[in-house]
Coordinates of C-alpha atoms in Angstrom, one line a residue:
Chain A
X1 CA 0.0 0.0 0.0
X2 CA 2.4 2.3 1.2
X3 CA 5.2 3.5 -1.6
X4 CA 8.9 3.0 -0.8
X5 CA 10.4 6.6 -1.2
X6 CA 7.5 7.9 0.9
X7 CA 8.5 5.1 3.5
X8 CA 12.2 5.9 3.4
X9 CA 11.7 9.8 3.9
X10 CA 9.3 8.8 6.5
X11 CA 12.4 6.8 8.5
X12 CA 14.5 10.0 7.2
X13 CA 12.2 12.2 9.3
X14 CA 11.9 10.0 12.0
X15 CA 15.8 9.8 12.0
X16 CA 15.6 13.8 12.1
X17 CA 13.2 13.6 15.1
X18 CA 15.2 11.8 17.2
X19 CA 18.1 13.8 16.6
X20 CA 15.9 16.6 17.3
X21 CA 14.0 15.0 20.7
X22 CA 17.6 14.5 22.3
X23 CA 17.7 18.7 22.4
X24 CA 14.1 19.5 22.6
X25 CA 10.6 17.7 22.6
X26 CA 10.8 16.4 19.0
X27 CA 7.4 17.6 18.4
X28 CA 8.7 16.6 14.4
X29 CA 8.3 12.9 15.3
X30 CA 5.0 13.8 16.2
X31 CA 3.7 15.4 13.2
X32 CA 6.1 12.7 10.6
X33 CA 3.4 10.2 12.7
X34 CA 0.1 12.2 11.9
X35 CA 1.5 13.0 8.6
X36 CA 1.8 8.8 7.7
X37 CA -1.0 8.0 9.7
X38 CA -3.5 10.7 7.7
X39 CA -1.7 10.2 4.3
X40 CA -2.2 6.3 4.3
X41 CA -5.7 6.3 6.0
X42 CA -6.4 8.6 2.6
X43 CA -5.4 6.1 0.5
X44 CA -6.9 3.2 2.1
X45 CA -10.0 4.7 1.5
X46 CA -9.3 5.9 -1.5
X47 CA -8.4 2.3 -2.8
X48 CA -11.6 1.3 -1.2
X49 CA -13.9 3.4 -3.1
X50 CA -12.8 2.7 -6.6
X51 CA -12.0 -0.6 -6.2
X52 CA -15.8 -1.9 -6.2
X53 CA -15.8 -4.4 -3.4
X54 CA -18.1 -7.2 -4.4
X55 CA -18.8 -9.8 -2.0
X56 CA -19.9 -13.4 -3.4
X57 CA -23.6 -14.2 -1.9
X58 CA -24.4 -16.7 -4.6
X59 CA -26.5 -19.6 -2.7
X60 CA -23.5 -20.9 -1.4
X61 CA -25.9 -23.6 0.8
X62 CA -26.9 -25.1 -2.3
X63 CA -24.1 -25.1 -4.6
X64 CA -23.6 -28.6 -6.5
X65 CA -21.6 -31.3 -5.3
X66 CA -18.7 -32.2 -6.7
X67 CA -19.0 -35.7 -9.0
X68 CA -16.1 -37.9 -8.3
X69 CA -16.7 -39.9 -11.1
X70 CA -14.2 -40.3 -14.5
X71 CA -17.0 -39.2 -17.2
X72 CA -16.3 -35.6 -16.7
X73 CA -12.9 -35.1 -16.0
X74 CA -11.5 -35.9 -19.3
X75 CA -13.4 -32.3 -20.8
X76 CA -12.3 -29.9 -17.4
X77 CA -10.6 -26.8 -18.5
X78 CA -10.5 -23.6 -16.7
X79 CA -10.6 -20.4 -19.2
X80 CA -9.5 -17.2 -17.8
X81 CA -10.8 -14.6 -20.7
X82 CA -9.7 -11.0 -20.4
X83 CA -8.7 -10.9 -17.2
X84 CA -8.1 -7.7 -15.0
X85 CA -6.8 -8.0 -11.5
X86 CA -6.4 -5.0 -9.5
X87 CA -4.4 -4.8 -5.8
X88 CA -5.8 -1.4 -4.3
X89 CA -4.8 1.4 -7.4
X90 CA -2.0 -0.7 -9.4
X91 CA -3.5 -2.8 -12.0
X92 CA -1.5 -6.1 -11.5
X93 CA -3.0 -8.2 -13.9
X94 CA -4.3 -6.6 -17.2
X95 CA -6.4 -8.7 -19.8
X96 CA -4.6 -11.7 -19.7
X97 CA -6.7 -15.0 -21.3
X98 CA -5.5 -18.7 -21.0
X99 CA -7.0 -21.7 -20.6
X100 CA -5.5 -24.7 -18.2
X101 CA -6.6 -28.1 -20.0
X102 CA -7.5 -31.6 -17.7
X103 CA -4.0 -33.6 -17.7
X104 CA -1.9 -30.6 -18.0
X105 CA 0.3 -28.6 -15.7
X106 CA 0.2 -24.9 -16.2
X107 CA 3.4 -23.3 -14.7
X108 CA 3.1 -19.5 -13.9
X109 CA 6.9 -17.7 -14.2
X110 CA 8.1 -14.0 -13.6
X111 CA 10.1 -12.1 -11.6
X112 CA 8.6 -11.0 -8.5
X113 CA 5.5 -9.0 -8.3
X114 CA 4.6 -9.9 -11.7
X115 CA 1.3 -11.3 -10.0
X116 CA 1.5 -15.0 -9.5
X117 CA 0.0 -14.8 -6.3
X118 CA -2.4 -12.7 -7.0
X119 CA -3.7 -15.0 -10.4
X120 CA -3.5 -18.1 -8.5
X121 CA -5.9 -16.0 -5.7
X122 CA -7.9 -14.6 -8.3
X123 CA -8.6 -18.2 -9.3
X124 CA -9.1 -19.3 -6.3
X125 CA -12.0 -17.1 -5.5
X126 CA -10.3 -14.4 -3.0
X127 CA -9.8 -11.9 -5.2
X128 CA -13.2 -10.5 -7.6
X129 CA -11.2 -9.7 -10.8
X130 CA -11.7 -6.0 -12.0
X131 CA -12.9 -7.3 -15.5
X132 CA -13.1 -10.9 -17.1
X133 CA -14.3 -13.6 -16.0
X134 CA -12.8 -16.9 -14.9
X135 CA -14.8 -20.3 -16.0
X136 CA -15.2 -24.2 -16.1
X137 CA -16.3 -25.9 -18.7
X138 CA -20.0 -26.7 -19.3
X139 CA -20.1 -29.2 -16.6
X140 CA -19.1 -26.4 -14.2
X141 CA -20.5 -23.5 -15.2
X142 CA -22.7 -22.8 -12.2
X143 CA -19.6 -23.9 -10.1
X144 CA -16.7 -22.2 -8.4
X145 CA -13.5 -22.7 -9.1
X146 CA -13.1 -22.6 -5.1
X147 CA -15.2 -25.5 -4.5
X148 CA -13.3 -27.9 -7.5
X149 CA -9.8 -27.3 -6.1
X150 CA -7.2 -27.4 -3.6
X151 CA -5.4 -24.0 -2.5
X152 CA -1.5 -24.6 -1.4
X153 CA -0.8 -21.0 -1.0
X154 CA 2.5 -19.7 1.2
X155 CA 1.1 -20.9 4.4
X156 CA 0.7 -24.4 5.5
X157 CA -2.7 -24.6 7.5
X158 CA -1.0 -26.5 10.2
X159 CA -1.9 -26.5 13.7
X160 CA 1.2 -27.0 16.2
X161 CA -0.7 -28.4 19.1
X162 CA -2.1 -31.0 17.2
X163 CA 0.1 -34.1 15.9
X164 CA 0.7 -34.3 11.9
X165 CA -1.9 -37.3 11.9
X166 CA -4.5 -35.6 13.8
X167 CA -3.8 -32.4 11.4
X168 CA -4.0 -34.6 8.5
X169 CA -7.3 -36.2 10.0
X170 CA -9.0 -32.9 10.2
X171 CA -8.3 -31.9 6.6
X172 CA -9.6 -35.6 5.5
X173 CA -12.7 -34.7 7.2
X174 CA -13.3 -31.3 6.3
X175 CA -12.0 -31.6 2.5
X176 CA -12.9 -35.2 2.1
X177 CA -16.6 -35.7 2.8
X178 CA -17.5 -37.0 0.0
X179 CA -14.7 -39.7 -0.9
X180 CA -15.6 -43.4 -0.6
X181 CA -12.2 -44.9 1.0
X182 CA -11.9 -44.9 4.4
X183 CA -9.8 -41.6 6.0
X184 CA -7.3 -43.9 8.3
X185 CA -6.3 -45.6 4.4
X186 CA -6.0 -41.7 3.0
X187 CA -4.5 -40.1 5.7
X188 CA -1.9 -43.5 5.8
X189 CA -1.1 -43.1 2.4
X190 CA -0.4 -39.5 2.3
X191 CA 1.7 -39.7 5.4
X192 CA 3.7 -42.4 3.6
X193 CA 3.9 -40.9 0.4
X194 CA 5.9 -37.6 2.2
X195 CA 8.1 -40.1 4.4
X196 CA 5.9 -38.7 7.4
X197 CA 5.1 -41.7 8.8
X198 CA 7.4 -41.9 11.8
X199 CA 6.9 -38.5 12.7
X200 CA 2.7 -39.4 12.2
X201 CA 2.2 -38.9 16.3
X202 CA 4.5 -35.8 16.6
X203 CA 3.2 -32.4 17.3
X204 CA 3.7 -30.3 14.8
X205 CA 4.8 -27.3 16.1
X206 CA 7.9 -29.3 16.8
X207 CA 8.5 -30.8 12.7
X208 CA 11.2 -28.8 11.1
X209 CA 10.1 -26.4 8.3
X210 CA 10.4 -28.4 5.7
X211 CA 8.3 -31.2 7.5
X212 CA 5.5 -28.6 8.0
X213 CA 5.5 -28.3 4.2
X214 CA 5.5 -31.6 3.3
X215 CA 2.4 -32.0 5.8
X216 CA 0.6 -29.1 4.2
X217 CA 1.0 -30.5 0.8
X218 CA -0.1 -33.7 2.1
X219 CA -3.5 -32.3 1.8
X220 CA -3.4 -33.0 -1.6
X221 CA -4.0 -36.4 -1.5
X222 CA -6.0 -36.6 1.5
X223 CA -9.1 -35.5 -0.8
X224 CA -10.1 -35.5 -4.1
X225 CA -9.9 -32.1 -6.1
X226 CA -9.7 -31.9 -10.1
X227 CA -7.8 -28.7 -9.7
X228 CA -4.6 -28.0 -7.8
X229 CA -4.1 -24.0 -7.1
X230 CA 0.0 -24.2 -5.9
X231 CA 1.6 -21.1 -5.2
X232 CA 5.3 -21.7 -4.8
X233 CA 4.8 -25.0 -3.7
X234 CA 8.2 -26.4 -3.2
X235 CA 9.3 -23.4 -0.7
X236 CA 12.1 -24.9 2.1
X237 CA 11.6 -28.5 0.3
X238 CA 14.8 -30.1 -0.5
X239 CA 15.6 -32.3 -3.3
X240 CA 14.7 -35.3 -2.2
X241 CA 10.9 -33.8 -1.1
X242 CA 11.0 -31.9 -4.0
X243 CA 10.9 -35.3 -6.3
X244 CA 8.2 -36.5 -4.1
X245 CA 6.0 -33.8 -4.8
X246 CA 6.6 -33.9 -8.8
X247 CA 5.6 -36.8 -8.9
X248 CA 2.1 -36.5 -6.7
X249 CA 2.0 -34.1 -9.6
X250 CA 2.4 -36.7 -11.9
X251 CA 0.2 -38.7 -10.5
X252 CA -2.7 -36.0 -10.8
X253 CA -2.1 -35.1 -14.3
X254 CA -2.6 -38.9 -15.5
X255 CA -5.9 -38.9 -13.7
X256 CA -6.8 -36.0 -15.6
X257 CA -6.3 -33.1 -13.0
X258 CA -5.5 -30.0 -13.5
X259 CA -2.7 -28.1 -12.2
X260 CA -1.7 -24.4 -11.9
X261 CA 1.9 -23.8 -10.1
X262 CA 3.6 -20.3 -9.3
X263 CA 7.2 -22.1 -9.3
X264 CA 10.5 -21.0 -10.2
X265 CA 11.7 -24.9 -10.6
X266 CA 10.6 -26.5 -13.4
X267 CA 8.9 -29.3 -10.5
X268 CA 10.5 -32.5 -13.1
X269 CA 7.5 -32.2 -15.0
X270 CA 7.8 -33.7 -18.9
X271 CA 6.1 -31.3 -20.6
X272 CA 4.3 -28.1 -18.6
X273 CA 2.9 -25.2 -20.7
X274 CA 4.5 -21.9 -19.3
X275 CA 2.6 -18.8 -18.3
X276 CA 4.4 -16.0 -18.2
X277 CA 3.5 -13.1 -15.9
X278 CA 4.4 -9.6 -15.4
X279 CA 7.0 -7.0 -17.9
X280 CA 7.9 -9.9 -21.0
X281 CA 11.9 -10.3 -21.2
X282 CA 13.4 -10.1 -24.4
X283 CA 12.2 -13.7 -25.8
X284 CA 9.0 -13.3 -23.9
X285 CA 5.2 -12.5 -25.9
X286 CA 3.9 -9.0 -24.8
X287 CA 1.7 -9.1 -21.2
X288 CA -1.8 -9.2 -21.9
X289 CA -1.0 -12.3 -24.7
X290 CA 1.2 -14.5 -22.9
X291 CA 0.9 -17.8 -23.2
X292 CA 3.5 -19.1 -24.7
X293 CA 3.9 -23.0 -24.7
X294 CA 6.9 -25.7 -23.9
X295 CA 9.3 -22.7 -23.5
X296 CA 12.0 -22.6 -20.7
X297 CA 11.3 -20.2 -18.1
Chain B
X1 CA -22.0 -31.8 7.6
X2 CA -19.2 -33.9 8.1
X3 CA -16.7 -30.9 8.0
X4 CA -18.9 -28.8 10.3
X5 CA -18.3 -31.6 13.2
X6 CA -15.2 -32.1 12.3
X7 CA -14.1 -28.5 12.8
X8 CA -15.9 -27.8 15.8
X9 CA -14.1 -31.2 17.3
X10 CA -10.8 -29.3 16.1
X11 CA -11.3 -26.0 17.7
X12 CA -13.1 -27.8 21.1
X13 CA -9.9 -30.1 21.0
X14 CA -7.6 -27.2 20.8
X15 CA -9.3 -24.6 23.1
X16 CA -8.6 -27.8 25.7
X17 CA -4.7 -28.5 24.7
X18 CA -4.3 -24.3 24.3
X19 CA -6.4 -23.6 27.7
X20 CA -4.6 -20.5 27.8
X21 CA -8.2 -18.6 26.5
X22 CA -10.1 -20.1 28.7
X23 CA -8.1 -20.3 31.6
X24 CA -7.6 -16.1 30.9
X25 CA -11.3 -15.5 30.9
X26 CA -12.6 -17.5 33.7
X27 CA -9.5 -15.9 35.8
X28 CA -10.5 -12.2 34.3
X29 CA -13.9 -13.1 35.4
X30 CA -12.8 -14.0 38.9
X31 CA -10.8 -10.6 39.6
X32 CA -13.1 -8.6 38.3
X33 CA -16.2 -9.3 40.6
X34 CA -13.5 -10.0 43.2
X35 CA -12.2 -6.5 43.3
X36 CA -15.9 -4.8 43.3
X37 CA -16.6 -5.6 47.3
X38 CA -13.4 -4.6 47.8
X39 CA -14.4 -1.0 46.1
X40 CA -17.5 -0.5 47.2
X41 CA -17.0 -1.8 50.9
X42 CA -18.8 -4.5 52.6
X43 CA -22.2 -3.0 52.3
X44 CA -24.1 -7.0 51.8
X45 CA -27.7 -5.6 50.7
X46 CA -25.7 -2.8 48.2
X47 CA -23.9 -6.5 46.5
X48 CA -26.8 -8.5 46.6
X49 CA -28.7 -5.7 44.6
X50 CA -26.0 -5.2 42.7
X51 CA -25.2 -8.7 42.3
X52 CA -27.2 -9.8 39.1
X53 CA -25.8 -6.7 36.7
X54 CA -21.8 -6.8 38.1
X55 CA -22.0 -11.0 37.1
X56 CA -23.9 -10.1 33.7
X57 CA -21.2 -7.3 32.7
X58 CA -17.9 -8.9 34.4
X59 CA -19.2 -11.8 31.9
X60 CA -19.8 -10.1 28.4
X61 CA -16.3 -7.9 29.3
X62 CA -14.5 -11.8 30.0
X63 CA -15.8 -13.4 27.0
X64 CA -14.6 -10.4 24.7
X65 CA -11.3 -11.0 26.0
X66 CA -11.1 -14.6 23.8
X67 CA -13.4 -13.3 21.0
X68 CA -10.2 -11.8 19.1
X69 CA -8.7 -15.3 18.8
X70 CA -11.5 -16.9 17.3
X71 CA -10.5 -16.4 13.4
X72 CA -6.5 -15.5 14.3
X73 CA -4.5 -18.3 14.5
X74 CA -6.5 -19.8 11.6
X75 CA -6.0 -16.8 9.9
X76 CA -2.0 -16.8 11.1
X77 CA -1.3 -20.3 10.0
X78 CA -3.0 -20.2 6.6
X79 CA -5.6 -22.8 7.5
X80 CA -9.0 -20.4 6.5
X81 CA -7.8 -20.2 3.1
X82 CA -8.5 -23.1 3.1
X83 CA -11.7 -23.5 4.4
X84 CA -12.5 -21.0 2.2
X85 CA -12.2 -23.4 -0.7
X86 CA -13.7 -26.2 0.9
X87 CA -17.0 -27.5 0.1
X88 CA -18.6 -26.8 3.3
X89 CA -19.7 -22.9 3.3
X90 CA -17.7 -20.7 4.7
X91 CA -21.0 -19.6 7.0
X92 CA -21.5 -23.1 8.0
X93 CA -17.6 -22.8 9.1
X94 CA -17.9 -19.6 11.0
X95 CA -20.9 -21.0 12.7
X96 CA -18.6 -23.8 13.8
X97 CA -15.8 -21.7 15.3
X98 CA -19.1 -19.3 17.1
X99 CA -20.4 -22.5 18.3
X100 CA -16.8 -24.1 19.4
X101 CA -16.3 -20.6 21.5
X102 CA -19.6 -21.0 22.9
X103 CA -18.7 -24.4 24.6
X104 CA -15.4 -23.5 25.4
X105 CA -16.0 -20.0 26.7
X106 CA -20.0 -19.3 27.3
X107 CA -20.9 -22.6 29.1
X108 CA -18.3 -22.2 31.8
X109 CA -18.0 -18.5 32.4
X110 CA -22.6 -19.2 32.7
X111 CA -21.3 -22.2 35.3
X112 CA -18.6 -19.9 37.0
X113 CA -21.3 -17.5 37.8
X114 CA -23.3 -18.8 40.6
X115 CA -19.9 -19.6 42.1
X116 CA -19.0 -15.8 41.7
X117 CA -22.7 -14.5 42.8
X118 CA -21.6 -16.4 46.6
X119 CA -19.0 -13.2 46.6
X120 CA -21.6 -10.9 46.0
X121 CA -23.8 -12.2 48.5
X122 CA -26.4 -13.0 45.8
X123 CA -29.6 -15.1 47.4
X124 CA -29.1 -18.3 46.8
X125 CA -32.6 -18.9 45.0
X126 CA -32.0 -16.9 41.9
X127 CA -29.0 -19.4 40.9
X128 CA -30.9 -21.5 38.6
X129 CA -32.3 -18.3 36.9
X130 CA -29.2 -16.9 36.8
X131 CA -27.5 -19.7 35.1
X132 CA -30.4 -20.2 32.8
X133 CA -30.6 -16.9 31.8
X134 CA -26.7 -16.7 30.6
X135 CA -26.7 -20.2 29.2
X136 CA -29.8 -18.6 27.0
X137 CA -28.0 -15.6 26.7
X138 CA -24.3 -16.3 25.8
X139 CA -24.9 -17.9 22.3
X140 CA -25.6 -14.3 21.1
X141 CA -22.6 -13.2 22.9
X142 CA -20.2 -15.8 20.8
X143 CA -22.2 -15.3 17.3
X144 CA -22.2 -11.6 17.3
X145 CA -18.9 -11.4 18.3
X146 CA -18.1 -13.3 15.4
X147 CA -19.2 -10.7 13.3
X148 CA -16.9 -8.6 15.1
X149 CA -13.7 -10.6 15.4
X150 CA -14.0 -11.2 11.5
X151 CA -14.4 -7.6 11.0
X152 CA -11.3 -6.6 12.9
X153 CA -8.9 -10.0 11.8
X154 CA -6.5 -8.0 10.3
X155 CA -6.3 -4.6 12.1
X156 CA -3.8 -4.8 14.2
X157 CA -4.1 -4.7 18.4
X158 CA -7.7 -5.0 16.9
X159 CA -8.9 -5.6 20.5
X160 CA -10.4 -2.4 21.6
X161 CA -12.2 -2.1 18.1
X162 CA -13.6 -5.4 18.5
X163 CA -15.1 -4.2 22.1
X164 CA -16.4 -1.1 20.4
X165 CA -18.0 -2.6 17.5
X166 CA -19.3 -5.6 19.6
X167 CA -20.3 -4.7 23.1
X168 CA -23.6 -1.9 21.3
X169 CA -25.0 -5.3 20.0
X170 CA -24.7 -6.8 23.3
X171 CA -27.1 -4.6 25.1
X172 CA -30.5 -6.3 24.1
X173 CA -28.8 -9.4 25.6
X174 CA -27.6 -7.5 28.4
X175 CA -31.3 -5.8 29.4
X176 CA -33.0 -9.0 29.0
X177 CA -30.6 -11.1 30.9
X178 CA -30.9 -8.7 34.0
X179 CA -35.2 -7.9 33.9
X180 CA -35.3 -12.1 33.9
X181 CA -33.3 -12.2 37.1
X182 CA -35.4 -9.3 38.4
X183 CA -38.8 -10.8 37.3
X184 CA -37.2 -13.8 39.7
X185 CA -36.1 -12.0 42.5
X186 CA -39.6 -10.3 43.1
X187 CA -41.5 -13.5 42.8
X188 CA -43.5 -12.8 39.7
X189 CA -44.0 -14.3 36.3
X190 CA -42.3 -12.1 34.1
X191 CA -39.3 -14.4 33.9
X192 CA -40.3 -16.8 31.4
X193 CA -41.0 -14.1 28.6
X194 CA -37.4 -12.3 29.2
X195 CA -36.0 -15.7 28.8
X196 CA -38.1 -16.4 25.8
X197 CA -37.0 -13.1 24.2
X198 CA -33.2 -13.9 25.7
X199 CA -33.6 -17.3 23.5
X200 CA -35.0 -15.4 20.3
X201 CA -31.9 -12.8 20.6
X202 CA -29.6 -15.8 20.7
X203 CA -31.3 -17.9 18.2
X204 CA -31.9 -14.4 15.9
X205 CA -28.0 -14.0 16.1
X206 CA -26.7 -17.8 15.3
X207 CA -29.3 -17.5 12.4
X208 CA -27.6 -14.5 10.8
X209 CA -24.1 -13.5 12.5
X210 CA -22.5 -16.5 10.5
X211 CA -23.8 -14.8 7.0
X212 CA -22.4 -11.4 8.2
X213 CA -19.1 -12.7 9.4
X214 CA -18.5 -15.0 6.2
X215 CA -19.0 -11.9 4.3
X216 CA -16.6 -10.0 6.7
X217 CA -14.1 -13.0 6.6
X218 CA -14.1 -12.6 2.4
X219 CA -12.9 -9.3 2.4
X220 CA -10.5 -9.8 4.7
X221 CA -9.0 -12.5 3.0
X222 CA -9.6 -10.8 -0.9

């Protein structure tokens, strides 16, 4: 929200103050305060009111269950058509169309702040885009994105006073109502599959950061989503983990999922479609048009 | 409605391994009504008047003290994102967390009052009103504090926002809750139709605070 210089000058004045409250009261501290205080209250509000704030009533008691079954996953696509994301008054994403095909892995790549977050959030269903629109195919069309994926964003969703099992329960449960095998065999296999096993009756505020990760993205498998939102999923992963998620990956793809990943590893995937975000490089297709398939990131 | 139990076993499970909120209100609770003889001197008919309103307020003040924790740490450790995306409505999960407060914070701060009315000198007899008026009443307390603790999640040392947005809607509650105990204490009938309208507050409030703080939880987290 608040801009850099304005920040620095702020610390500059604040600096000044200091100086100045050693001799006198530093009544400069004082106003440098008032002066940040009114000047980003202003543009809160300001953001507020021209960002139209819309918030999503649609029946959300009756929405339609999600069909585990195999005769509609082979047509899932997401299309994103013209779509405008904007983060208070700077237009991060501008009219940018792509569409994400079942069995494919759609990596988005670019520097930093070129709005991976905010797409993968946007699809997600926190963010209202500006303009466009964001749909499933015909199958979906009255259904949220939300409700047909799974959100790994930067924070894991694990609680420290409970063990990675009983964590790994709980999201089986909530996530998982609707699957047909048992949650002991899900939450087993998942375990397993991240070499968390041994640490199963561990709190979790004591596993390592890595550990936490790999217990987050356990979640994955614990329920049954066609769509896998990942924002920077392989954050404080090693190698060795990093392998183990690539190929849960792989796994999801041949069952005809879907998968969007903000990633700056290529995850060992065969052959992901790029996405590339934010001011094009040299090689790169202009924003706006950027899809731009098989290409190295 | 599998997820619904399932989070409210969660957040009952952790509010008993964490204790540190309820353990905090219940000993707010204590001090507070145990420092009032100590101010106003040990005038008994003064605190047995006084009695029924001092328990009612030291209680709504103790259960705001937890109320900011009810959406933080899940909002701190990523986990309502992703309830947010889950197939169980957000509502239904904010209903959850209201409910999972009530249990862990009404029912025993409603118990811990006739305990606390013994320091007041409070007559014996109105206990069971007493109790049944805040087990009636404290639902509304959790729910519409929802509404509040969603509205304040990310504003920081939101705590004293959260008391000024929320303790307004607490004043029906509040007025009923005492006039029941009155109705009581003078022997007439009156106390059944304050607890009925104590009951519709409560049930008025799990009905629609959940839809208000859902709302209040998306913005927060768009």
């Amino acid at each position: 929200m608040f801009r850099a210089d304005r920040n620095e000058k702020f610390l500059a004045a604040l600096r000044l103050a200091g100086r100045a409250q050693q001799d006198a009261g530093g009544p400069d501290a004082f106003f440098a305060v008032a002066k940040r205080e009114a000047s980003q209250l202003y543009r809160r509000l300001k953001s507020r009111t021209s960002t139209a704030v819309l918030v999503n009533f649609a029946n959300p008691l009756c929405r339609r269950p999600i069909r585990a079954g195999s005769s509609w996953v082979d047509r899932l696509f997401l299309h994103a058509d013209n779509l405008t994301v904007e983060r208070g008054t700077r237009t991060v994403i501008s009219a940018l169309s792509f569409t994400a095909k079942a069995g494919e892995a759609l990596l988005l790549v670019g520097p930093n702040g070129a709005g991976k977050t905010t797409l993968i959030r946007t699809l997600a269903g926190f963010i209202t885009p500006a303009a466009g629109t964001i749909s499933l195919n015909a199958e979906f069309t009255d259904q949220d994105v939300a409700e047909a994926c799974h959100y790994v964003g930067h924070l894991t969703g694990i609680k420290a006073n409970l063990t990675a099992e009983q964590n790994l329960v709980f999201w089986a449960e909530y996530l998982g109502a609707r699957e047909s095998t048992p949650i002991e065999d899900r939450v087993h296999d998942a375990l397993s599959h991240f070499g968390l096993s041994q640490l199963a009756d561990y709190p979790a505020g004591l596993l390592s950061a890595g550990q936490k990760r790999r217990l987050g993205l356990a979640r994955l498998s614990v329920a049954h989503r066609p769509i896998w939102l990942l924002d920077e999923p392989t954050v404080s992963l090693d190698a060795a983990s990093t392998d183990l998620l690539a190929k849960l990956i792989r796994k999801h793809l041949a069952n005809n999922g879907l998968v969007i990943a903000a990633t700056h590893l290529p995850l060992g995937l065969e052959d992901p479609t790029y996405l590339r975000l934010g001011p094009a490089p040299s090689t790169g297709a202009a924003p706006g048009d950027t899809l731009s398939g098989g290409g190295a990131p | 409605m599998t997820g619904f139990w399932a989070l409210l076993k969660r957040d009952l499970t952790l509010a008993v391994r964490e204790g540190s909120a309820l353990g905090t209100a219940l000993g707010f609770y204590l001090v507070v009504v145990a420092m009032l003889p100590l101010g106003l001197g040990p005038d008994l008919k003064l605190l047995s008047r006084i009695a029924p309103g001092v328990l009612w307020i030291a209680l709504l003040l103790a259960a705001l003290l937890s109320l900011p924790r009810m959406f933080e740490a899940d909002h701190e450790d990523g986990s309502l994102e992703v309830m947010a995306t889950a197939p169980l409505p957000l509502e239904l999960a904010v209903a959850a967390k209201a409910l999972a407060h009530w249990i862990s914070t009404g029912i025993p701060l409603a118990l811990m009052a006739p305990v606390l009315g013994l320091m007041l000198n409070l007559d014996i007899t109105l206990t069971p009103a007493l109790v049944g008026t805040m087990l009636a009443g404290t639902p509304a307390i959790s729910f519409l504090g929802s509404v509040g603790a969603a509205l304040t999640l990310k504003a920081r040392r939101g705590g004293l926002l959260l008391a000024l947005l929320v303790l307004p809607l607490y004043i029906p509650t509040l007025i009923f809750g005492i006039s029941a105990i009155g109705f009581a204490s003078l022997g007439q009938d009156g106390l059944s139709a304050s607890l009925l309208i104590l009951l519709a507050i409560s049930v008025a409030s799990v009905a629609a605070a959940p839809l208000a703080s859902a709302a209040a939880l998306r913005l927060q987290m768009s």
